[in-house]
Amino acid sequence: WTADLFYGKLNQDWKVESIATRYWVMYQFLDELTVRAGRFIPVFGLNIPQHTVITRQGLGFNEGQERNSLEAMWAGEKWNFVTTASQSVEGTTDDGIEQAISTQVNYTLADSYKVGGSYWLGTSDSMHRQIFGLQTVLGFTEKWYMLAELDYQVKNPIAAGGSQIGRAHV
C-alpha cells in the first residue's frame, strides 16, 4: 500500500488555502500490477514536471487541474501499460466537467531507450475531446539524453459546428 497527500494551495493573494488538491492511494497486486485511486493528474505523455507548463498546460494537465481518477498500471520488463478513467473537478476547466478514459503504452529498447504513445478520449456537456500523443526517452549516454513529446488535440463543440485542432510539443 502507498498513500500520498498534497495539502495547501496558494491563492491570488499569495495566501495558503487549506485544501487537499492532490491525494491518492495505491495498491500493488503483483510486482508488475498496481491500481491507484484518488485525485491526481492522469498519466499522459512523458508525465514529468518540466513538461507541465510548456506542453501539458494547454491540454488540461496543469497543476490545479487534478482529476478524480481510477488507474491501473502494468509495468513489465519491456512493456508498460496504463489505463485511467477520470472526471475533472468542477471549476478546473472552461468546458465544464469532463469524463475521460486515457491509455498509455510504452516499450523499452536496450535499457536506455523508451518509445510510447498515449490516447485520451473525453466528453463534457459542451464538447468531445481526443488527444493523441507520442513520447520517447533516448538515453545515449549517462549524461546525454533526449526527451521528446508530440501531442495532437481535437476538440469538437457539441452545440456549435466546427472543431478546434492543435498540437503541442517539446
CSV table of C-alpha atoms in Angstrom, one decimal:
chain,number,residue,atom,x,y,z
A,1,TRP,CA,0.0,0.0,0.0
A,2,THR,CA,1.1,3.6,-0.8
A,3,ALA,CA,-0.7,6.8,0.1
A,4,ASP,CA,0.1,10.4,-1.0
A,5,LEU,CA,-1.4,13.7,0.1
A,6,PHE,CA,-0.6,17.2,-1.2
A,7,TYR,CA,-2.2,19.8,1.1
A,8,GLY,CA,-2.4,23.5,0.7
A,9,LYS,CA,-2.7,25.9,-2.3
A,10,LEU,CA,-1.5,29.4,-2.9
A,11,ASN,CA,-4.4,31.8,-3.9
A,12,GLN,CA,-4.1,35.0,-5.9
A,13,ASP,CA,-3.2,36.9,-2.7
A,14,TRP,CA,-0.3,34.6,-2.0
A,15,LYS,CA,-2.0,33.1,1.0
A,16,VAL,CA,-2.2,29.4,1.6
A,17,GLU,CA,-5.7,27.9,1.3
A,18,SER,CA,-6.5,24.8,3.4
A,19,ILE,CA,-7.4,22.4,0.7
A,20,ALA,CA,-6.3,18.9,-0.4
A,21,THR,CA,-5.5,19.4,-4.1
A,22,ARG,CA,-3.9,16.1,-4.8
A,23,TYR,CA,-4.2,12.8,-3.0
A,24,TRP,CA,-4.3,9.1,-3.8
A,25,VAL,CA,-3.9,5.6,-2.5
A,26,MET,CA,-2.2,2.8,-4.5
A,27,TYR,CA,-2.1,-0.9,-4.0
A,28,GLN,CA,0.4,-3.2,-5.7
A,29,PHE,CA,-1.3,-6.6,-6.5
A,30,LEU,CA,1.8,-8.1,-8.2
A,31,ASP,CA,5.3,-6.9,-8.9
A,32,GLU,CA,4.0,-5.6,-12.3
A,33,LEU,CA,0.4,-4.6,-11.5
A,34,THR,CA,-0.7,-1.6,-9.4
A,35,VAL,CA,-4.0,0.2,-9.0
A,36,ARG,CA,-4.3,3.8,-7.9
A,37,ALA,CA,-7.4,5.8,-6.9
A,38,GLY,CA,-7.9,9.4,-5.8
A,39,ARG,CA,-7.4,13.0,-7.2
A,40,PHE,CA,-4.3,13.4,-9.4
A,41,ILE,CA,-3.3,14.3,-13.0
A,42,PRO,CA,-3.6,11.1,-15.1
A,43,VAL,CA,-0.6,9.6,-16.8
A,44,PHE,CA,-0.2,11.0,-20.3
A,45,GLY,CA,2.9,11.7,-22.3
A,46,LEU,CA,6.3,12.0,-20.5
A,47,ASN,CA,4.5,12.9,-17.3
A,48,ILE,CA,7.4,14.9,-15.9
A,49,PRO,CA,7.2,18.3,-14.1
A,50,GLN,CA,9.3,20.1,-16.7
A,51,HIS,CA,6.5,19.5,-19.3
A,52,THR,CA,3.6,20.6,-17.2
A,53,VAL,CA,3.6,24.3,-18.1
A,54,ILE,CA,5.2,24.1,-21.5
A,55,THR,CA,3.4,21.2,-23.1
A,56,ARG,CA,0.6,19.9,-20.9
A,57,GLN,CA,-1.0,23.1,-19.6
A,58,GLY,CA,-3.0,23.6,-22.8
A,59,LEU,CA,-4.2,20.0,-22.7
A,60,GLY,CA,-5.7,20.4,-19.2
A,61,PHE,CA,-2.9,18.6,-17.3
A,62,ASN,CA,-1.5,21.5,-15.3
A,63,GLU,CA,-1.1,21.9,-11.6
A,64,GLY,CA,-4.6,22.7,-10.1
A,65,GLN,CA,-6.3,20.6,-12.8
A,66,GLU,CA,-6.1,17.3,-10.9
A,67,ARG,CA,-9.0,14.9,-11.6
A,68,ASN,CA,-10.9,12.2,-9.6
A,69,SER,CA,-9.3,9.1,-11.2
A,70,LEU,CA,-9.0,5.4,-11.1
A,71,GLU,CA,-5.9,4.0,-12.7
A,72,ALA,CA,-4.4,0.6,-13.5
A,73,MET,CA,-0.7,0.1,-14.5
A,74,TRP,CA,1.2,-2.9,-15.8
A,75,ALA,CA,4.9,-2.3,-15.6
A,76,GLY,CA,6.7,-5.2,-17.2
A,77,GLU,CA,10.3,-5.7,-18.2
A,78,LYS,CA,9.8,-4.3,-21.7
A,79,TRP,CA,6.2,-3.2,-21.9
A,80,ASN,CA,4.3,-0.7,-19.7
A,81,PHE,CA,0.5,-0.1,-20.0
A,82,VAL,CA,-1.5,2.5,-18.1
A,83,THR,CA,-5.3,2.9,-18.3
A,84,THR,CA,-7.2,5.7,-16.4
A,85,ALA,CA,-10.8,6.6,-16.0
A,86,SER,CA,-11.2,10.2,-14.7
A,87,GLN,CA,-13.5,13.1,-14.1
A,88,SER,CA,-12.5,16.7,-13.9
A,89,VAL,CA,-13.3,18.7,-10.7
A,90,GLU,CA,-15.9,21.5,-11.0
A,91,GLY,CA,-14.3,24.8,-11.8
A,92,THR,CA,-11.0,23.5,-13.1
A,93,THR,CA,-11.9,23.6,-16.8
A,94,ASP,CA,-13.6,26.1,-19.1
A,95,ASP,CA,-15.6,23.3,-20.7
A,96,GLY,CA,-17.5,22.0,-17.7
A,97,ILE,CA,-17.0,18.6,-16.0
A,98,GLU,CA,-15.2,16.2,-18.4
A,99,GLN,CA,-15.3,12.5,-18.1
A,100,ALA,CA,-12.4,10.7,-19.8
A,101,ILE,CA,-10.6,7.5,-20.5
A,102,SER,CA,-6.9,7.5,-21.3
A,103,THR,CA,-4.4,4.9,-22.0
A,104,GLN,CA,-0.6,4.8,-22.5
A,105,VAL,CA,1.7,2.2,-23.9
A,106,ASN,CA,5.5,2.3,-23.7
A,107,TYR,CA,8.2,-0.1,-24.9
A,108,THR,CA,11.8,-0.2,-23.6
A,109,LEU,CA,14.6,-0.9,-26.0
A,110,ALA,CA,18.1,-1.7,-24.9
A,111,ASP,CA,17.5,-0.5,-21.3
A,112,SER,CA,18.1,3.2,-22.1
A,113,TYR,CA,15.6,3.9,-24.9
A,114,LYS,CA,11.8,4.1,-24.4
A,115,VAL,CA,9.1,4.9,-27.0
A,116,GLY,CA,5.4,5.1,-26.5
A,117,GLY,CA,2.1,6.5,-27.3
A,118,SER,CA,-0.9,8.0,-25.3
A,119,TYR,CA,-4.5,8.4,-26.2
A,120,TRP,CA,-7.2,10.5,-24.4
A,121,LEU,CA,-11.0,10.4,-25.1
A,122,GLY,CA,-13.1,12.8,-23.1
A,123,THR,CA,-16.6,14.3,-23.1
A,124,SER,CA,-18.4,17.0,-21.3
A,125,ASP,CA,-21.7,18.8,-21.7
A,126,SER,CA,-20.1,21.2,-24.2
A,127,MET,CA,-17.5,19.2,-26.1
A,128,HIS,CA,-15.9,16.0,-27.1
A,129,ARG,CA,-12.1,15.8,-27.0
A,130,GLN,CA,-9.4,13.5,-28.2
A,131,ILE,CA,-5.7,13.7,-27.7
A,132,PHE,CA,-3.1,11.6,-29.5
A,133,GLY,CA,0.4,11.6,-28.1
A,134,LEU,CA,3.8,10.1,-28.9
A,135,GLN,CA,6.7,10.2,-26.4
A,136,THR,CA,10.3,9.0,-26.3
A,137,VAL,CA,13.2,8.9,-23.9
A,138,LEU,CA,16.5,8.3,-25.7
A,139,GLY,CA,19.5,7.7,-23.3
A,140,PHE,CA,22.5,8.0,-25.5
A,141,THR,CA,24.9,8.1,-22.5
A,142,GLU,CA,24.5,8.6,-18.8
A,143,LYS,CA,24.7,12.4,-19.2
A,144,TRP,CA,23.5,12.9,-22.7
A,145,TYR,CA,19.8,12.1,-23.5
A,146,MET,CA,16.8,13.4,-25.2
A,147,LEU,CA,13.2,13.7,-24.1
A,148,ALA,CA,10.5,14.3,-26.7
A,149,GLU,CA,6.8,14.5,-26.7
A,150,LEU,CA,4.3,15.4,-29.5
A,151,ASP,CA,0.6,15.8,-28.7
A,152,TYR,CA,-2.3,16.4,-31.1
A,153,GLN,CA,-5.6,17.5,-29.7
A,154,VAL,CA,-9.0,17.7,-31.4
A,155,LYS,CA,-11.9,19.4,-29.6
A,156,ASN,CA,-15.4,19.2,-31.1
A,157,PRO,CA,-18.0,21.5,-29.6
A,158,ILE,CA,-21.4,19.8,-29.1
A,159,ALA,CA,-23.6,22.9,-29.6
A,160,ALA,CA,-21.9,24.7,-32.4
A,161,GLY,CA,-20.3,23.2,-35.5
A,162,GLY,CA,-16.6,23.3,-36.2
A,163,SER,CA,-13.5,21.9,-34.4
A,164,GLN,CA,-10.5,23.2,-32.6
A,165,ILE,CA,-7.4,21.4,-33.6
A,166,GLY,CA,-3.8,22.0,-32.3
A,167,ARG,CA,-0.6,20.4,-31.4
A,168,ALA,CA,1.9,20.8,-28.5
A,169,HIS,CA,5.4,19.6,-28.5
A,170,VAL,CA,8.7,19.8,-26.6
